[in-house]
Short mmCIF file of C-alpha atoms in Angstrom, two decimals:
data_model
loop_
_atom_site.label_atom_id
_atom_site.label_comp_id
_atom_site.label_asym_id
_atom_site.label_seq_id
_atom_site.Cartn_x
_atom_site.Cartn_y
_atom_site.Cartn_z
CA UNK A 1 37.26 34.58 -32.87
CA UNK A 2 34.11 33.92 -34.50
CA UNK A 3 34.46 30.11 -33.93
CA UNK A 4 34.49 30.68 -30.22
CA UNK A 5 31.76 33.19 -30.23
CA UNK A 6 29.50 30.61 -31.99
CA UNK A 7 30.51 27.69 -29.96
CA UNK A 8 29.78 29.84 -26.78
CA UNK A 9 26.58 30.47 -27.91
CA UNK A 10 25.67 27.16 -28.62
CA UNK A 11 27.18 25.66 -25.44
CA UNK A 12 24.84 28.20 -23.76
CA UNK A 13 21.83 26.15 -24.96
CA UNK A 14 23.34 22.73 -24.23
CA UNK A 15 21.14 20.84 -21.51
CA UNK A 16 24.66 20.03 -19.67
CA UNK A 17 25.59 23.84 -19.52
CA UNK A 18 26.41 23.65 -15.90
CA UNK A 19 29.22 21.08 -16.97
CA UNK A 20 30.63 23.35 -19.48
CA UNK A 21 31.15 26.50 -17.39
CA UNK A 22 35.08 26.22 -17.45
CA UNK A 23 34.67 25.75 -21.50
CA UNK A 24 32.37 28.63 -21.67
CA UNK A 25 34.85 30.76 -19.76
CA UNK A 26 37.69 29.63 -21.70
CA UNK A 27 35.87 30.32 -25.18
CA UNK A 28 35.07 33.96 -23.74
CA UNK A 29 38.87 34.69 -23.04
CA UNK A 30 39.99 32.95 -26.44
CA UNK A 31 37.65 35.06 -28.45
CA UNK A 32 38.63 38.38 -26.74
CA UNK A 33 42.28 37.52 -27.15
CA UNK A 34 41.94 36.56 -30.88
CA UNK A 35 40.22 39.97 -31.47
CA UNK A 36 42.80 41.72 -29.77
CA UNK A 37 45.77 39.72 -31.39
CA UNK A 38 44.26 40.89 -34.61
CA UNK A 39 43.86 44.33 -33.83
CA UNK A 40 47.52 44.43 -32.55
CA UNK A 41 48.95 43.01 -35.66
CA UNK A 42 46.98 45.19 -37.97
CA UNK A 43 48.29 48.37 -36.03
CA UNK A 44 51.88 46.96 -36.24
CA UNK A 45 52.08 46.99 -32.44
CA UNK A 46 55.70 46.58 -31.07
CA UNK A 47 54.26 43.92 -28.72
CA UNK A 48 52.22 41.77 -31.38
CA UNK A 49 54.70 38.90 -31.48
CA UNK A 50 54.75 38.38 -27.63
CA UNK A 51 50.84 38.88 -27.72
CA UNK A 52 50.45 36.29 -30.58
CA UNK A 53 52.58 33.80 -28.48
CA UNK A 54 49.79 34.25 -25.63
CA UNK A 55 46.98 33.95 -27.93
CA UNK A 56 48.48 30.58 -29.13
CA UNK A 57 48.72 29.29 -25.61
CA UNK A 58 45.01 30.32 -24.88
CA UNK A 59 44.01 29.11 -28.23
CA UNK A 60 45.54 25.61 -27.41
CA UNK A 61 43.81 25.57 -24.01
CA UNK A 62 40.62 26.40 -25.57
CA UNK A 63 40.85 23.59 -28.20
CA UNK A 64 41.66 21.09 -25.35
CA UNK A 65 38.53 22.31 -23.40
CA UNK A 66 36.21 22.01 -26.35
CA UNK A 67 37.47 18.50 -27.26
CA UNK A 68 36.07 17.32 -24.00
CA UNK A 69 32.58 17.66 -25.69
CA UNK A 70 31.24 15.80 -28.51
CA UNK A 71 29.20 18.32 -30.18
CA UNK A 72 30.04 19.07 -33.65
CA UNK A 73 30.00 22.96 -32.56
CA UNK A 74 32.74 22.07 -29.91
CA UNK A 75 34.80 19.72 -32.24
CA UNK A 76 34.67 22.33 -34.96
CA UNK A 77 35.76 25.04 -32.65
CA UNK A 78 38.79 22.86 -31.41
CA UNK A 79 40.04 22.61 -35.14
CA UNK A 80 40.02 26.57 -35.68
CA UNK A 81 41.56 26.89 -32.34
CA UNK A 82 44.22 24.76 -33.23
CA UNK A 83 44.66 26.27 -36.55
CA UNK A 84 44.66 29.79 -34.99
CA UNK A 85 47.52 28.74 -32.58
CA UNK A 86 49.59 27.28 -35.27
CA UNK A 87 49.34 30.82 -37.03
CA UNK A 88 49.83 32.85 -34.31
CA UNK A 89 52.82 30.81 -33.29
CA UNK A 90 54.04 31.77 -36.79
CA UNK A 91 53.49 35.29 -36.10
CA UNK A 92 55.46 34.92 -32.87
CA UNK A 93 58.52 33.36 -34.40
#
């Protein structure tokens, strides 16, 4: 979640911000679902596994979008999103 929020803030300051509108939207979705997944897991929700599967899917999509940009913040965010997706898949299993 934090990596997405930081990347989002950085993307908004880039000169090609208009080319990043889809990525910015994806970063928002990813940050939100990561936060909610953490909450659902913490409280032991009976739907946490299914939610984590959705979170993994969104994290992968976000990583793919971030990888399209060569900035360090986008590349770093993509790495974190892939790690998060991997962990979410473990929770969903």
